[in-house]
Amino acid sequence: MIFTVAIDGPAAAGKGTISRAVAAQFGFAHLDTGLLYRAVGAKGGDPVRAAQTLSDADLARPDLRTLAAGQAASRVATIPEVRAALVAFQRAFARREGGAVLDGRDIGTVICPEAEVKLYVTASAQVRAHRRWLEVGGDEAQVLAEVIERDKRDAERAVAPLKPAPDALVLDTSEMTVEEAVDAARAVIAARIEGRS
Ligand code: DC
């Protein structure tokens, strides 16, 4: 079965948690596409060359989850040639046999507009910064400033900006528990699978 779940949205909205949970529940493969951009940013040197030569070892670096790696990812993600170098891998992953969940910023709009399910997972900047701060610690006001800066860069870039696909279901998790958000996503996917059979 070819079945793609595209989960887009801003930083720390809960995309990763929801994606991992629904991938496990439906037996689909999962790709965190932010990790590709984080690995390109962390590699240093020419970002276009880094994207063209990305290896499994680059994706296994232990320092990809830091705030600094997120900022570097958001910067290299504005470069059209970097994005172009990562498209084929993501498209092949999306249409692999057995089903796939991809989370990122442009999955439903650019990478896989034909995805069977498109979710746009969001939450207020304050809620997202608080969640990220619980993970990384430090100064919460600084974490909020970085979240807002990254949202702005991701949404205003010329190529594949962060925005919901016209046919995406918007899921605002500001007032939801993790369980409620996962349940809502699962219900949408289950209904779509049901509708196909
Ligand atoms: O989801 P994340 O926080 O790991 O993403 C890090 C950065 O990578 C994000 O700020 C923008 C970029 N990104 C992107 O441009 N397109 C994607 N599909 C995924 C991430």
XYZ file of N, CA and C and ligand atoms in Angstrom:
611
model
N 0.836 -1.195 0.000
C 0.000 0.000 0.000
C 0.881 1.259 0.000
N 0.564 2.190 -0.908
C 1.234 3.498 -0.891
C 0.300 4.444 -0.146
N 0.780 5.029 0.936
C -0.074 5.913 1.745
C 0.836 6.890 2.471
N 0.691 8.177 2.173
C 1.576 9.176 2.781
C 0.815 10.078 3.742
N 1.371 10.238 4.916
C 0.843 11.198 5.891
C 1.854 12.343 5.952
N 1.430 13.538 5.562
C 2.296 14.724 5.586
C 1.946 15.538 6.824
N 2.920 15.774 7.682
C 2.663 16.545 8.904
C 3.596 17.750 8.926
N 3.016 18.918 8.673
C 3.811 20.149 8.645
C 3.445 21.046 9.823
N 4.295 22.047 10.046
C 3.999 23.017 11.090
C 5.267 23.630 11.638
N 5.097 24.664 12.494
C 6.269 25.371 13.033
C 7.010 24.548 14.088
N 8.160 25.075 14.517
C 9.011 24.390 15.495
C 8.264 24.117 16.796
N 8.479 22.929 17.326
C 7.974 22.550 18.659
C 6.449 22.579 18.790
N 5.752 22.312 17.690
C 4.288 22.275 17.742
C 3.778 20.894 18.145
N 4.663 19.911 18.120
C 4.269 18.538 18.461
C 4.281 17.601 17.265
N 4.805 18.069 16.130
C 4.830 17.252 14.910
C 5.559 15.935 15.119
N 6.733 16.025 15.749
C 7.581 14.837 15.914
C 6.893 13.779 16.762
N 6.316 14.232 17.887
C 5.643 13.303 18.802
C 4.462 12.633 18.101
N 3.658 13.445 17.422
C 2.477 12.902 16.725
C 2.923 11.954 15.615
N 3.950 12.363 14.871
C 4.412 11.538 13.739
C 4.914 10.181 14.205
N 5.728 10.185 15.249
C 6.268 8.907 15.743
C 5.138 8.006 16.236
N 4.180 8.609 16.945
C 3.089 7.803 17.510
C 2.223 7.193 16.412
N 1.820 8.002 15.421
C 0.929 7.439 14.393
C 1.685 6.476 13.477
N 2.973 6.736 13.241
C 3.763 5.795 12.429
C 3.792 4.431 13.116
N 4.002 4.425 14.432
C 4.050 3.162 15.167
C 2.677 2.479 15.137
N 1.615 3.280 15.307
C 0.271 2.688 15.366
C -0.149 2.054 14.043
N 0.215 2.701 12.926
C -0.232 2.191 11.624
C 0.850 1.342 10.942
N 2.011 1.212 11.565
C 3.088 0.414 10.971
C 3.727 1.095 9.773
N 3.704 2.438 9.757
C 4.300 3.196 8.658
C 5.744 3.582 9.016
N 6.567 3.787 7.992
C 7.921 4.314 8.221
C 7.821 5.807 8.528
N 8.767 6.339 9.284
C 8.721 7.760 9.656
C 10.014 8.465 9.262
N 9.880 9.639 8.650
C 11.056 10.472 8.351
C 10.858 11.864 8.941
N 11.775 12.247 9.841
C 11.818 13.597 10.398
C 12.680 14.418 9.438
N 12.028 15.176 8.550
C 12.796 15.868 7.505
C 13.613 17.035 8.063
N 13.230 17.546 9.246
C 14.025 18.604 9.869
C 15.444 18.142 10.150
N 15.563 16.839 10.396
C 16.884 16.277 10.695
C 17.830 16.418 9.490
N 17.270 16.361 8.277
C 18.102 16.506 7.072
C 18.720 17.906 7.056
N 17.879 18.919 7.337
C 18.372 20.298 7.321
C 19.306 20.565 8.496
N 19.007 19.944 9.627
C 19.897 20.093 10.789
C 21.264 19.504 10.468
N 21.284 18.345 9.811
C 22.557 17.699 9.488
C 23.356 18.533 8.477
N 22.648 19.145 7.521
C 23.336 20.007 6.543
C 23.953 21.210 7.261
N 23.184 21.827 8.157
C 23.687 22.998 8.883
C 24.872 22.649 9.765
N 24.809 21.468 10.401
C 25.858 21.073 11.354
C 27.146 20.660 10.651
N 27.027 20.227 9.389
C 28.194 19.707 8.679
C 29.223 20.809 8.407
N 28.727 22.045 8.255
C 29.651 23.144 7.982
C 30.119 23.121 6.534
N 30.981 24.050 6.165
C 31.444 24.153 4.782
C 30.323 24.631 3.879
N 30.422 24.292 2.603
C 29.430 24.729 1.627
C 28.124 23.938 1.834
N 27.011 24.618 2.196
C 25.782 23.876 2.507
C 25.228 23.083 1.323
N 25.417 23.606 0.104
C 24.881 22.892 -1.064
C 25.621 21.565 -1.224
N 26.942 21.622 -1.096
C 27.739 20.392 -1.192
C 27.373 19.451 -0.032
N 27.166 20.020 1.164
C 26.792 19.193 2.324
C 25.482 18.451 2.046
N 24.523 19.155 1.437
C 23.229 18.521 1.145
C 23.379 17.435 0.086
N 24.261 17.690 -0.892
C 24.430 16.719 -1.983
C 25.155 15.459 -1.525
N 25.907 15.564 -0.427
C 26.733 14.431 0.005
C 26.321 13.916 1.394
N 25.078 14.218 1.799
C 24.618 13.845 3.144
C 24.682 12.328 3.340
N 25.236 11.893 4.451
C 25.394 10.446 4.696
C 24.634 10.031 5.959
N 24.519 8.737 6.161
C 23.871 8.223 7.385
C 24.617 8.708 8.620
N 25.961 8.788 8.513
C 26.762 9.235 9.660
C 26.424 10.689 10.010
N 26.204 11.526 8.986
C 25.827 12.929 9.240
C 24.508 12.994 10.007
N 23.583 12.093 9.656
C 22.254 12.110 10.287
C 22.277 11.521 11.693
N 23.377 10.831 12.029
C 23.474 10.194 13.351
C 24.255 11.051 14.348
N 24.649 12.263 13.946
C 25.396 13.132 14.877
C 24.597 13.369 16.155
N 25.255 13.386 17.309
C 24.517 13.552 18.563
C 24.094 14.997 18.845
N 24.613 15.964 18.070
C 24.367 17.376 18.407
C 23.297 18.029 17.522
N 22.445 17.220 16.883
C 21.490 17.811 15.933
C 20.244 18.404 16.583
N 20.006 18.112 17.853
C 18.763 18.555 18.510
C 18.904 19.881 19.253
N 20.080 20.480 19.245
C 20.282 21.704 20.026
C 19.586 22.905 19.361
N 19.393 23.975 20.146
C 18.797 25.200 19.596
C 19.669 25.752 18.477
N 20.999 25.689 18.673
C 21.926 26.212 17.663
C 21.789 25.425 16.358
N 21.625 24.117 16.456
C 21.472 23.300 15.237
C 20.158 23.635 14.533
N 19.120 23.974 15.325
C 17.838 24.372 14.737
C 17.948 25.677 13.976
N 18.681 26.616 14.549
C 18.884 27.907 13.866
C 19.700 27.727 12.588
N 20.766 26.921 12.669
C 21.610 26.683 11.486
C 20.787 25.994 10.394
N 19.915 25.058 10.803
C 19.061 24.345 9.843
C 18.135 25.329 9.139
N 17.527 26.222 9.928
C 16.581 27.174 9.369
C 17.287 28.100 8.360
N 18.564 28.415 8.630
C 19.305 29.282 7.687
C 19.629 28.546 6.386
N 20.181 27.317 6.475
C 20.533 26.607 5.224
C 19.270 26.236 4.442
N 18.132 26.115 5.168
C 16.873 25.738 4.506
C 16.333 26.836 3.593
N 16.900 28.054 3.676
C 16.459 29.132 2.773
C 17.150 29.040 1.407
N 18.160 28.168 1.273
C 18.953 28.094 0.035
C 18.278 27.120 -0.943
N 17.794 27.613 -2.091
C 17.041 26.743 -3.009
C 17.808 25.475 -3.407
N 19.134 25.590 -3.636
C 19.908 24.419 -4.083
C 20.013 23.366 -2.988
N 20.001 23.811 -1.725
C 20.004 22.850 -0.610
C 18.698 22.067 -0.632
N 17.578 22.784 -0.764
C 16.265 22.128 -0.764
C 16.164 21.165 -1.941
N 16.648 21.626 -3.113
C 16.548 20.796 -4.320
C 17.310 19.483 -4.140
N 18.450 19.551 -3.462
C 19.280 18.353 -3.295
C 18.605 17.310 -2.402
N 17.628 17.743 -1.604
C 16.993 16.828 -0.644
C 15.626 16.319 -1.106
N 15.158 16.815 -2.261
C 13.795 16.491 -2.702
C 13.629 15.012 -3.067
N 14.526 14.478 -3.894
C 14.332 13.123 -4.425
C 14.260 12.093 -3.301
N 15.152 12.228 -2.335
C 15.162 11.285 -1.219
C 13.830 11.322 -0.470
N 13.330 12.541 -0.195
C 12.078 12.678 0.560
C 10.889 12.146 -0.240
N 10.869 12.413 -1.565
C 9.738 11.945 -2.381
C 9.717 10.426 -2.433
N 10.899 9.825 -2.601
C 10.962 8.356 -2.663
C 10.503 7.768 -1.330
N 10.912 8.404 -0.230
C 10.503 7.918 1.092
C 8.971 8.008 1.225
N 8.404 9.133 0.764
C 6.957 9.355 0.913
C 6.136 8.300 0.186
N 6.617 7.857 -0.968
C 5.823 6.935 -1.785
C 6.323 5.499 -1.675
N 7.108 5.206 -0.650
C 7.580 3.833 -0.475
C 6.404 2.909 -0.160
N 6.601 1.640 -0.456
C 5.579 0.635 -0.172
C 5.424 0.484 1.342
N 4.196 0.371 1.828
C 3.982 0.116 3.256
C 3.562 1.334 4.056
N 3.536 2.518 3.436
C 3.072 3.710 4.130
C 4.197 4.495 4.781
N 4.044 5.819 4.799
C 5.090 6.676 5.361
C 4.483 7.913 6.011
N 5.114 8.340 7.083
C 4.775 9.611 7.734
C 6.001 10.507 7.607
N 5.843 11.692 7.050
C 6.954 12.644 6.972
C 6.550 13.900 7.721
N 7.423 14.389 8.586
C 7.102 15.667 9.208
C 8.126 16.714 8.834
N 7.639 17.954 8.653
C 8.534 19.032 8.212
C 7.804 20.343 8.061
N 8.162 21.087 7.008
C 7.550 22.402 6.776
C 6.825 22.459 5.434
N 7.264 21.624 4.479
C 6.773 21.729 3.097
C 6.361 20.372 2.536
N 5.995 19.438 3.403
C 5.695 18.087 2.906
C 4.394 18.086 2.109
N 3.340 18.703 2.666
C 2.054 18.722 1.972
C 2.000 19.712 0.820
N 2.878 20.706 0.826
C 2.838 21.746 -0.215
C 3.771 21.441 -1.387
N 4.976 20.894 -1.094
C 5.995 20.753 -2.137
C 6.455 19.298 -2.334
N 6.794 18.635 -1.246
C 7.383 17.287 -1.369
C 6.347 16.268 -1.821
N 5.170 16.305 -1.217
C 4.170 15.290 -1.548
C 2.761 15.880 -1.547
N 2.463 16.751 -2.560
C 1.127 17.351 -2.597
C 0.031 16.294 -2.765
N 0.405 15.088 -3.215
C -0.588 14.030 -3.410
C -0.791 13.188 -2.151
N -0.201 13.607 -1.014
C -0.320 12.838 0.236
C -1.791 12.560 0.568
N -2.046 11.352 1.034
C -3.420 10.947 1.351
C -3.950 11.716 2.568
N -3.080 12.038 3.516
C -3.486 12.820 4.690
C -2.499 13.968 4.869
N -3.029 15.177 5.050
C -2.173 16.341 5.317
C -2.625 17.004 6.604
N -1.722 17.098 7.538
C -2.031 17.778 8.795
C -1.096 18.965 8.939
N -1.610 20.066 9.462
C -0.773 21.213 9.799
C -0.897 21.384 11.303
N 0.158 20.991 12.018
C 0.131 20.981 13.478
C 0.764 22.273 13.979
N 0.004 23.024 14.779
C 0.523 24.295 15.257
C 0.155 24.491 16.732
N 0.675 25.547 17.329
C 0.342 25.955 18.701
C 0.887 27.372 18.845
N 0.429 28.085 19.874
C 0.909 29.454 20.046
C 2.420 29.444 20.275
N 3.086 30.545 19.941
C 4.544 30.639 20.110
C 4.929 30.428 21.580
N 4.102 30.967 22.494
C 4.395 30.839 23.937
C 4.359 29.379 24.368
N 3.338 28.667 23.930
C 3.213 27.250 24.305
C 4.366 26.450 23.703
N 4.691 26.721 22.469
C 5.777 25.974 21.818
C 7.121 26.263 22.489
N 7.348 27.539 22.827
C 8.611 27.889 23.484
C 8.696 27.215 24.855
N 7.564 27.165 25.555
C 7.565 26.535 26.877
C 7.904 25.050 26.753
N 7.310 24.386 25.780
C 7.597 22.947 25.580
C 9.074 22.745 25.250
N 9.598 23.599 24.365
C 11.005 23.442 23.964
C 11.922 23.708 25.168
N 11.528 24.714 25.973
C 12.324 25.069 27.159
C 12.359 23.903 28.151
N 11.230 23.187 28.290
C 11.215 22.026 29.192
C 12.221 20.970 28.734
N 12.458 20.898 27.422
C 13.419 19.916 26.879
C 14.863 20.392 27.007
N 15.100 21.664 26.667
C 16.491 22.125 26.560
C 16.959 22.959 27.757
N 16.021 23.480 28.561
C 16.391 24.297 29.723
C 16.913 25.666 29.309
N 17.643 26.326 30.197
C 18.198 27.647 29.906
C 17.190 28.744 30.205
N 17.301 29.855 29.463
C 16.480 31.035 29.685
C 15.233 30.945 28.794
N 14.044 30.882 29.416
C 12.819 30.662 28.633
C 12.546 31.807 27.657
N 12.864 33.044 28.089
C 12.626 34.199 27.202
C 13.488 34.091 25.943
N 14.712 33.575 26.128
C 15.624 33.390 24.991
C 15.092 32.302 24.049
N 14.541 31.241 24.644
C 13.973 30.155 23.830
C 12.801 30.704 23.013
N 11.947 31.543 23.647
C 10.808 32.146 22.937
C 11.301 33.033 21.790
N 12.340 33.816 22.053
C 12.866 34.706 21.003
C 13.369 33.881 19.816
N 14.015 32.752 20.107
C 14.543 31.907 19.013
C 13.417 31.240 18.231
N 12.347 30.821 18.947
C 11.198 30.210 18.269
C 10.582 31.224 17.305
N 10.399 32.460 17.786
C 9.777 33.499 16.951
C 10.670 33.825 15.751
N 11.986 33.890 15.984
C 12.917 34.194 14.896
C 12.873 33.094 13.826
N 12.832 31.839 14.292
C 12.840 30.720 13.349
C 11.517 30.650 12.576
N 10.386 30.882 13.270
C 9.074 30.905 12.589
C 9.104 31.914 11.444
N 9.640 33.097 11.763
C 9.641 34.193 10.795
C 10.471 33.806 9.575
N 11.679 33.259 9.821
C 12.553 32.890 8.700
C 11.917 31.775 7.873
N 11.329 30.779 8.553
C 10.743 29.643 7.835
C 9.519 30.067 7.010
N 8.759 31.026 7.560
C 7.517 31.432 6.879
C 7.764 32.462 5.780
N 8.860 33.226 5.887
C 9.074 34.315 4.930
C 10.037 33.968 3.808
N 10.659 32.780 3.867
C 11.630 32.463 2.799
C 10.903 32.312 1.461
N 11.667 32.561 0.387
C 11.059 32.589 -0.945
C 10.678 31.188 -1.410
N 11.506 30.183 -1.093
C 11.265 28.831 -1.612
C 10.630 27.956 -0.539
N 9.527 27.294 -0.888
C 8.848 26.347 0.001
C 8.664 26.901 1.419
N 8.039 28.088 1.557
C 7.849 28.645 2.898
C 6.878 27.797 3.727
N 7.005 27.967 5.045
C 6.097 27.273 5.958
C 4.696 27.836 5.814
N 3.758 27.002 5.378
C 2.336 27.397 5.323
C 1.501 26.137 5.159
N 0.263 26.166 5.618
C -0.565 24.964 5.452
C -0.928 24.761 3.991
N -0.942 23.516 3.526
C -1.481 23.221 2.198
C -2.960 23.590 2.244
N -3.540 24.009 1.092
C -4.952 24.434 1.103
C -5.878 23.333 1.626
N -5.497 22.078 1.406
C -6.357 20.964 1.827
C -5.852 20.292 3.106
N -4.992 20.981 3.873
C -4.509 20.396 5.141
C -5.526 20.627 6.251
N -5.582 19.665 7.163
C -6.392 19.856 8.365
C -5.511 20.514 9.420
N -5.932 21.666 9.923
C -5.118 22.379 10.914
C -5.451 21.863 12.310
N -4.409 21.447 13.021
C -4.574 20.918 14.378
C -3.810 21.833 15.326
N -4.544 22.648 16.106
C -3.888 23.550 17.062
C -3.779 22.814 18.391
N -2.544 22.502 18.800
C -2.340 21.677 19.997
C -2.105 22.522 21.258
N -2.322 23.853 21.165
C -2.043 24.731 22.325
C -2.723 24.239 23.597
N -3.983 23.809 23.445
C -4.762 23.425 24.627
C -4.942 21.911 24.722
N -4.151 21.162 23.954
C -4.344 19.702 23.940
C -3.237 18.989 24.686
N -3.583 17.847 25.269
C -2.535 16.985 25.808
C -1.931 16.217 24.625
N -0.790 15.579 24.865
C -0.163 14.770 23.811
C -1.144 13.694 23.345
N -1.822 13.050 24.297
C -2.750 11.964 23.949
C -3.879 12.479 23.057
N -4.406 13.668 23.394
C -5.512 14.218 22.594
C -5.051 14.532 21.172
N -3.840 15.093 21.064
C -3.327 15.453 19.736
C -3.082 14.194 18.901
N -2.490 13.178 19.523
C -2.223 11.921 18.802
C -3.544 11.274 18.387
N -4.530 11.300 19.283
C -5.833 10.697 18.973
C -6.500 11.393 17.791
N -6.410 12.728 17.778
C -7.032 13.486 16.685
C -6.374 13.111 15.351
N -5.044 13.020 15.349
C -4.334 12.662 14.114
C -4.694 11.237 13.699
N -4.727 10.348 14.677
C -5.023 8.944 14.370
C -6.419 8.811 13.754
N -7.383 9.574 14.282
C -8.754 9.482 13.770
C -8.818 9.915 12.297
N -8.085 10.962 11.953
C -8.104 11.448 10.561
C -7.486 10.396 9.626
N -6.387 9.805 10.059
C -5.702 8.801 9.221
C -6.583 7.557 9.078
N -7.165 7.113 10.193
C -8.001 5.907 10.157
C -9.194 6.123 9.221
N -9.791 7.325 9.272
C -10.954 7.610 8.427
C -10.561 7.571 6.948
N -9.380 8.069 6.651
C -8.922 8.096 5.240
C -8.617 6.684 4.744
N -8.022 5.876 5.597
C -7.734 4.487 5.206
C -9.058 3.749 4.969
N -9.989 3.976 5.865
C -11.317 3.355 5.766
C -11.976 3.759 4.447
N -11.872 5.056 4.124
C -12.497 5.576 2.919
C -11.931 4.976 1.641
N -10.696 4.490 1.711
C -10.063 3.918 0.511
C -10.457 2.475 0.274
N -10.872 1.806 1.366
C -11.071 0.365 1.194
C -12.546 0.034 0.970
O 11.560 20.498 12.409
P 12.928 21.055 12.868
O 12.812 22.033 13.989
O 13.895 19.952 13.172
O 13.490 21.831 11.573
C 14.692 22.562 11.596
C 14.685 23.591 10.471
O 14.792 22.938 9.215
C 13.439 24.457 10.372
O 13.556 25.634 11.143
C 13.322 24.753 8.889
C 14.003 23.604 8.223
N 13.083 22.638 7.599
C 12.592 22.946 6.359
O 12.883 24.023 5.839
N 11.802 22.055 5.687
C 11.469 20.891 6.255
N 10.693 20.026 5.571
C 11.935 20.566 7.554
C 12.729 21.482 8.219
